Coordinates of C-alpha atoms in Angstrom, one line a residue:
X1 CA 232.4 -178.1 67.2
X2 CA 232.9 -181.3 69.1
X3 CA 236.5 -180.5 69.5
X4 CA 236.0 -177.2 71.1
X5 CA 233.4 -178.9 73.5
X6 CA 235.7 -180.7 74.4
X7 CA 238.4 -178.1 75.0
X8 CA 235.8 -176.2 77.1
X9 CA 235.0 -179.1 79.2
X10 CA 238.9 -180.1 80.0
X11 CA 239.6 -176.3 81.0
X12 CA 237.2 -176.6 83.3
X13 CA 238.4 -179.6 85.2
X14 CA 241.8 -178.0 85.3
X15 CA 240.8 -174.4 86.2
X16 CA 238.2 -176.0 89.2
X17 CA 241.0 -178.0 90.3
X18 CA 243.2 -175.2 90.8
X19 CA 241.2 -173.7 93.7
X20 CA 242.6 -173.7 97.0
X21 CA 241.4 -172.2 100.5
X22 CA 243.7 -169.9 101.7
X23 CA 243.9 -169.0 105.5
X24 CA 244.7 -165.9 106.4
X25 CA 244.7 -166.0 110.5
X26 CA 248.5 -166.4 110.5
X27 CA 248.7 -163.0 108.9
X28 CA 246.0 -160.9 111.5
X29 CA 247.9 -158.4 113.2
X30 CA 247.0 -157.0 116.8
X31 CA 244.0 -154.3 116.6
X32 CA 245.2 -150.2 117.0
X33 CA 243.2 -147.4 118.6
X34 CA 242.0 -145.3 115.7
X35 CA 241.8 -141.2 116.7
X36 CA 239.6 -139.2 115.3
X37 CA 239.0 -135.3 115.8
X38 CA 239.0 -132.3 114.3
X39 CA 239.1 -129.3 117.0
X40 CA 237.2 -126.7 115.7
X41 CA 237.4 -123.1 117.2
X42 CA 234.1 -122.4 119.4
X43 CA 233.1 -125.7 119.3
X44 CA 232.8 -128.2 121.6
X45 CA 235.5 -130.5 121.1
X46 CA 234.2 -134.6 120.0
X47 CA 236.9 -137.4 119.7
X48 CA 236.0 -140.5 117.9
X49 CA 237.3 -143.6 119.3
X50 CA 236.9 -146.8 117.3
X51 CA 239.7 -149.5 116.5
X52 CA 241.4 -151.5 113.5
X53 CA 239.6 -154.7 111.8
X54 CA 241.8 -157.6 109.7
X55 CA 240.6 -157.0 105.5
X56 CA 239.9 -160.9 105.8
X57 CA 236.7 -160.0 108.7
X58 CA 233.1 -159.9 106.5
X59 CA 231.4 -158.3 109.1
X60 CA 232.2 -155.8 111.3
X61 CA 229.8 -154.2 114.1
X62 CA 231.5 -153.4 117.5
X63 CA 234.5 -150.7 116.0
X64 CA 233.8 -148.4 118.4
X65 CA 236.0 -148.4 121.7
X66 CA 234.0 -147.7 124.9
X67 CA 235.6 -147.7 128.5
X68 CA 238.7 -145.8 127.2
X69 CA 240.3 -143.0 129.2
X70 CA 241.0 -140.0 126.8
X71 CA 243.0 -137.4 128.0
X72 CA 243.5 -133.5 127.1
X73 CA 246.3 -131.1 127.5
X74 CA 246.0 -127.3 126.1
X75 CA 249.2 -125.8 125.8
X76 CA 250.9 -128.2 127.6
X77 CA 249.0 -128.2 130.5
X78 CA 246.2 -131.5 131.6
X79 CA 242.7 -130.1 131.7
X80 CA 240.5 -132.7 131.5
X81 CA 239.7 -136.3 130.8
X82 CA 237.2 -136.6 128.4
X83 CA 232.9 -138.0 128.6
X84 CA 231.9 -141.2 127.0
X85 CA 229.0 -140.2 125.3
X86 CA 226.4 -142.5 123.3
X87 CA 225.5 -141.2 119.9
X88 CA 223.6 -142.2 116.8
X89 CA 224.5 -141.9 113.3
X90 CA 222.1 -141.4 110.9
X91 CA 224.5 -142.6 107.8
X92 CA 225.6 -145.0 108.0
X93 CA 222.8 -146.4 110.9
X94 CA 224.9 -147.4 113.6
X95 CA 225.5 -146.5 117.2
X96 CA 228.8 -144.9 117.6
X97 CA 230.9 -143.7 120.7
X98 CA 232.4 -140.3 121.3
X99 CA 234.6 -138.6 124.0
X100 CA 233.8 -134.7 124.7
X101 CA 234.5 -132.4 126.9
X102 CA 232.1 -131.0 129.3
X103 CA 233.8 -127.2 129.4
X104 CA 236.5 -126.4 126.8
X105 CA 236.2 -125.1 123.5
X106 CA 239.0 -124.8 121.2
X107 CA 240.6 -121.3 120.4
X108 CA 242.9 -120.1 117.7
X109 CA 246.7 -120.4 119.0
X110 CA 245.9 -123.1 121.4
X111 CA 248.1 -126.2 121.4
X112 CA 245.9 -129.9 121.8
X113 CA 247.1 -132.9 123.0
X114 CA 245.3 -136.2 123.0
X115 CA 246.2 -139.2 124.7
X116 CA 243.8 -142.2 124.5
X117 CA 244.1 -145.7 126.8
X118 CA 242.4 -148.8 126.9
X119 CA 243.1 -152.4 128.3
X120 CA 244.0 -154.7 125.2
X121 CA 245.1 -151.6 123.0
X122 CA 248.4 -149.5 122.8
X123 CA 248.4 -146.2 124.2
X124 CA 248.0 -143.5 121.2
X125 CA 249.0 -140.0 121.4
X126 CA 248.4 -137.1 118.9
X127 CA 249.3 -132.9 118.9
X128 CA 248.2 -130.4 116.6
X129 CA 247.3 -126.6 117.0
X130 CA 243.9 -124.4 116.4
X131 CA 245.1 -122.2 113.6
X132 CA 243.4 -118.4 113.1
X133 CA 240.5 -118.0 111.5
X134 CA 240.5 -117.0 107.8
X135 CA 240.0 -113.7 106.7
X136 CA 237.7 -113.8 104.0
X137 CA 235.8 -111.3 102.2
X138 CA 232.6 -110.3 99.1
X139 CA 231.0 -113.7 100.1
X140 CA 228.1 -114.4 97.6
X141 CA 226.4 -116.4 95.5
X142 CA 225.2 -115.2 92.0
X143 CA 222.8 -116.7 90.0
X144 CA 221.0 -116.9 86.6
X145 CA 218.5 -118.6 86.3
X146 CA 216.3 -119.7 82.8
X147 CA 212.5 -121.2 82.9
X148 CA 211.4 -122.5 79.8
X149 CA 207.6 -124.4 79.6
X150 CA 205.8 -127.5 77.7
X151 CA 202.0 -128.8 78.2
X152 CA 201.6 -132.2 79.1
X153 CA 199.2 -134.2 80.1
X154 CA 196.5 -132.1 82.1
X155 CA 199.7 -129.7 83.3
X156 CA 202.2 -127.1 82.4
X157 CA 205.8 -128.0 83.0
X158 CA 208.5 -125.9 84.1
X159 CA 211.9 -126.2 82.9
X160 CA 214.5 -124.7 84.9
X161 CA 218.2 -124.5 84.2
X162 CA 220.3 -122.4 86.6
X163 CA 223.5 -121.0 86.5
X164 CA 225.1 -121.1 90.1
X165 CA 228.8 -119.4 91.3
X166 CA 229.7 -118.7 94.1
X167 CA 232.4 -115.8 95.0
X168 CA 234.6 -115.0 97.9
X169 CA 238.0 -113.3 97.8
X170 CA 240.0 -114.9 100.5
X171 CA 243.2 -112.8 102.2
X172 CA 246.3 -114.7 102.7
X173 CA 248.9 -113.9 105.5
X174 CA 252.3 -112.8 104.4
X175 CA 255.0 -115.0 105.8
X176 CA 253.8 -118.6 106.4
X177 CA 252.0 -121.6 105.1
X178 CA 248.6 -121.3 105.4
X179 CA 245.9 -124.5 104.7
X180 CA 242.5 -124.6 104.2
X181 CA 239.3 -126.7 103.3
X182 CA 235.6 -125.9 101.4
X183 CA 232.8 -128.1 101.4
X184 CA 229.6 -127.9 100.0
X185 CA 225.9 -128.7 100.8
X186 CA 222.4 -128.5 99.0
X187 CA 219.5 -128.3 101.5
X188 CA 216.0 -130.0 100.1
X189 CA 213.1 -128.5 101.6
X190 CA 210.3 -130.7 102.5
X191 CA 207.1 -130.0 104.9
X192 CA 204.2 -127.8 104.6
X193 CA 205.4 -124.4 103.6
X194 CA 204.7 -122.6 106.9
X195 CA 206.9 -125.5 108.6
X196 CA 209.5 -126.0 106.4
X197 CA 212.1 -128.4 107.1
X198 CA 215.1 -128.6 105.2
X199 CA 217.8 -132.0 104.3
X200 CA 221.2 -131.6 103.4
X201 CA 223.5 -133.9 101.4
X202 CA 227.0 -133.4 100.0
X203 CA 227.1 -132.0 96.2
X204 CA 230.2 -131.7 93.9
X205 CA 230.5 -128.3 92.3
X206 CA 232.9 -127.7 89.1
X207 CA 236.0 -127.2 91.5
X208 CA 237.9 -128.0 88.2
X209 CA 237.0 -124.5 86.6
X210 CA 238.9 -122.6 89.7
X211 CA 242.8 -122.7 88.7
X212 CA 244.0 -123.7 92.6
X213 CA 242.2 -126.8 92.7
X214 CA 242.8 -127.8 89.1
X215 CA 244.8 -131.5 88.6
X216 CA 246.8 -132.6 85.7
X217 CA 245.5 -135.5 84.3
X218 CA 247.8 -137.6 82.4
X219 CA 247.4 -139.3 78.9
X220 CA 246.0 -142.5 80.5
X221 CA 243.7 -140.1 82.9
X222 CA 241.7 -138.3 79.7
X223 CA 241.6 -141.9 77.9
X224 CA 240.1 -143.2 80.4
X225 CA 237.5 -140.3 81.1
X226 CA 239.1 -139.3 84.1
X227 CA 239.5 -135.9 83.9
X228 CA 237.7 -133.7 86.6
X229 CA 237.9 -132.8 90.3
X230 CA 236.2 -134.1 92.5
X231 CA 236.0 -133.0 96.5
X232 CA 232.2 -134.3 97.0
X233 CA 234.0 -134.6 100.8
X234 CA 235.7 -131.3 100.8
X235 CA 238.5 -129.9 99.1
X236 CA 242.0 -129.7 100.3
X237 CA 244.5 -126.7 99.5
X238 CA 247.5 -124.5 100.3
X239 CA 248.3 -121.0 99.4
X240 CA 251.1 -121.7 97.1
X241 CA 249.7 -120.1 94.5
X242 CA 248.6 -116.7 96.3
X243 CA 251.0 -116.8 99.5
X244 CA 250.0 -113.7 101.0
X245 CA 248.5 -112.2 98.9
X246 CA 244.3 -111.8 98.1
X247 CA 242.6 -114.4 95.6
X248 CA 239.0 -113.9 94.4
X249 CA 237.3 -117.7 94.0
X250 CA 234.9 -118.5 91.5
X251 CA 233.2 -122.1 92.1
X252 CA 230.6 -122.7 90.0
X253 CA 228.0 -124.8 89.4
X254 CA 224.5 -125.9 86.9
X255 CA 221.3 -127.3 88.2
X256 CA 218.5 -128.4 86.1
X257 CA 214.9 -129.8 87.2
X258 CA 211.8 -129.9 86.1
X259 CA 207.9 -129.5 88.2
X260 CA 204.6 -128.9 87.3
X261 CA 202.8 -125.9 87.8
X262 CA 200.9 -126.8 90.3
X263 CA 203.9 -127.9 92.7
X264 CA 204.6 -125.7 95.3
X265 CA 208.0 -125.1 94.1
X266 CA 210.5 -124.2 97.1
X267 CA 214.4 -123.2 95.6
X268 CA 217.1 -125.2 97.0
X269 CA 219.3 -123.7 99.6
X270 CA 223.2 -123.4 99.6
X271 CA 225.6 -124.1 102.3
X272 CA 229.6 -123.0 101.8
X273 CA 232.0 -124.3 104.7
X274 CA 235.3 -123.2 104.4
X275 CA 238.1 -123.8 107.1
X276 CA 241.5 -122.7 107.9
X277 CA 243.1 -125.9 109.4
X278 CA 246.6 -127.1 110.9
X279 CA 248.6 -128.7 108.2
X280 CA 248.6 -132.0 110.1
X281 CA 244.6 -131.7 109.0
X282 CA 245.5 -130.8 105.7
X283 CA 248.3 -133.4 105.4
X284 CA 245.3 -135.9 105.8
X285 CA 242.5 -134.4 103.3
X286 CA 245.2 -134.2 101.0
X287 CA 245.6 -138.0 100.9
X288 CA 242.2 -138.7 101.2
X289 CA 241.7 -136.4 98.1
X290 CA 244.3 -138.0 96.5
X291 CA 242.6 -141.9 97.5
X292 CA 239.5 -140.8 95.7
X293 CA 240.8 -138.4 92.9
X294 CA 243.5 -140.6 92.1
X295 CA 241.8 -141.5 88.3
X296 CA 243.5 -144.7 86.4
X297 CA 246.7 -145.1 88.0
X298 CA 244.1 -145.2 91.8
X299 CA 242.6 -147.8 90.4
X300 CA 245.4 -149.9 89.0
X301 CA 246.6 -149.4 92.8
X302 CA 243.1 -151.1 94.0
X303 CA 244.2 -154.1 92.0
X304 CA 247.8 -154.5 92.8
X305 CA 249.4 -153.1 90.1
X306 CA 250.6 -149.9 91.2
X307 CA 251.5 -148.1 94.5
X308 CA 248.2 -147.6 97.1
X309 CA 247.8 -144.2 98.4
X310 CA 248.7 -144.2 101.9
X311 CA 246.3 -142.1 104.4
X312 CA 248.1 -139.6 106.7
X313 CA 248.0 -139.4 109.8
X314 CA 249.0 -137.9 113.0
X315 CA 248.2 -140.3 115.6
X316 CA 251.3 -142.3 116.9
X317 CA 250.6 -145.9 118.5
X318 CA 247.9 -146.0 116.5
X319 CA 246.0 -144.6 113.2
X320 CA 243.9 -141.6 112.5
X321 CA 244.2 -137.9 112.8
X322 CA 244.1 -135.0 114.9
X323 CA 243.6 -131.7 113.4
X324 CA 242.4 -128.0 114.0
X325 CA 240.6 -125.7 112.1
X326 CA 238.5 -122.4 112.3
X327 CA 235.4 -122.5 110.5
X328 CA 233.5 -119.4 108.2
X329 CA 230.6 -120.3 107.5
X330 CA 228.0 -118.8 104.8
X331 CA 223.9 -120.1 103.4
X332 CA 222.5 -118.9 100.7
X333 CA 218.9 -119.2 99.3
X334 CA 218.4 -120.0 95.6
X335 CA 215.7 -117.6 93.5

């Protein structure tokens, strides 16, 4: 035993002896302009300015850029420089900086430019175009819903376990590559119920069970339990499976909870989001998709050991994206 001790204690001269303080300042590069915006048709158009931080910073507070001149150009043609506008973001809690426009809202066909300059940063510059809307049809949600009960103490429970799909057959133009994006969101209703108020958050429904969005896994994927999808963000996808043709989706999804009888229950409520958008938007879900669907071999890449997923993006002499889309939008209420 006293050997071992002593093993222990000599590894741990040698192995404290081998730290050394590394730094890094040699390696910080000169901060970018980072783009953000997504020009959604009949909305007003928002562009997020913010800028590039070093990995070796702990912190980091001031990344948005204020006193930048942002410039648009539809079809060609300057319209506008772009507000400053102070804003607040709920999550994460921080006060953020955004450029809009006073009059123009983006239409389907129209070509945006974005060009974005500020003392101490490199011009950036980014195009895309609005693309149509989508032509979607049967947009509903079907439910089944189960309630089971139990006494407890001084109550009666309610058990209930519902069955949740929503359906939508989407028509695809002959003849060109089409893009598009769906996101979901669960409202929470809280308040008195002549006043209701309702909070939405982000859900994940089983995209996997819908044949476009499904993944191959590989062997190291399923041993390793990674083997869904999961789009909690949105989902990317093409219509290279149904190019121009009409595909019925099926998305479904289960919920199960439990309340007292006495609880004025409210149902949940439903929100479906989905976009057509330019492929230069699609380019960049797709890569963010990929960063957080990327199972084992994603997180050998955190680590080193195999080769990071690299974010698209549009925006040259500096980072970020500029896309279009065209949004349909649908709510549902729950039974």
């Amino acid at each position: 035993m006293r050997y071992y001790i002593c093993i222990l204690v000599l590894l741990s001269f040698v192995l404290s002896g081998c730290e050394k303080e590394i730094n890094l300042e040699h390696m910080r590069p000169d901060p970018k302009l980072v783009l953000n915006c997504l020009a959604v048709q009949g909305d007003t158009l928002s562009v997020e300015l913010s800028r590039t931080w070093f990995y070796a910073d702990n912190k980091v507070n001031d990344i948005f850029v204020s006193g930048a001149d942002v410039k648009l150009y539809v079809n060609d043609v300057f319209r506008e420089s772009l507000v400053e506008t102070a804003v607040k973001y709920e999550n994460p809690d921080m006060d953020a900086v955004l450029y809009k426009s006073p009059s123009y809202m983006p239409m389907a066909g129209d070509r945006i430019r974005l060009v974005a300059s500020r003392k101490g940063f490199k011009e950036v510059e980014a195009v895309t175009e609005v693309p149509r809307p989508c032509c979607v049809s049967n947009f509903e949600l079907q439910q089944e819903s189960v309630r089971d009960t139990s006494e407890g103490w001084n109550n009666t429970y309610i058990h209930l376990t519902q069955q949740n799909t929503v359906s939508f057959t989407l028509h695809d133009e002959p003849g060109e590559d089409n893009y598009y994006l769906i996101y979901f969101r669960r409202g929470h209703a809280w308040g008195k119920k002549d006043s209701l108020r309702y909070s939405w958050f982000s859900f994940t429904p089983d995209y996997g069970s819908e044949p476009v969005f499904a993944v191959q896994n590989s062997a190291l994927d399923q041993i390793f339990g990674y083997d869904g999808v999961g789009g909690y963000n949105g989902l990317a996808f093409s219509d290279e499976l149904f190019d121009g043709k009409s595909y019925q989706f099926k998305i479904p999804w289960k919920i199960s909870l439990s309340y007292t009888s006495d609880t004025d229950y409210t149902p949940y409520k439903y929100r479906c989001y989905l976009y057509s958008v330019s492929r230069s938007y699609y380019n960049y879900m797709k890569t963010m998709n990929d960063l957080y669907e990327s199972g084992f071999v994603g997180d050998l890449a955190e680590i080193g050991f195999a080769e990071p997923v690299r974010i698209y993006s549009n925006v040259e002499g500096g980072t970020g994206i500029l896309g279009g889309g065209c949004l349909e939008f649908r709510e549902f209420t729950s039974d």
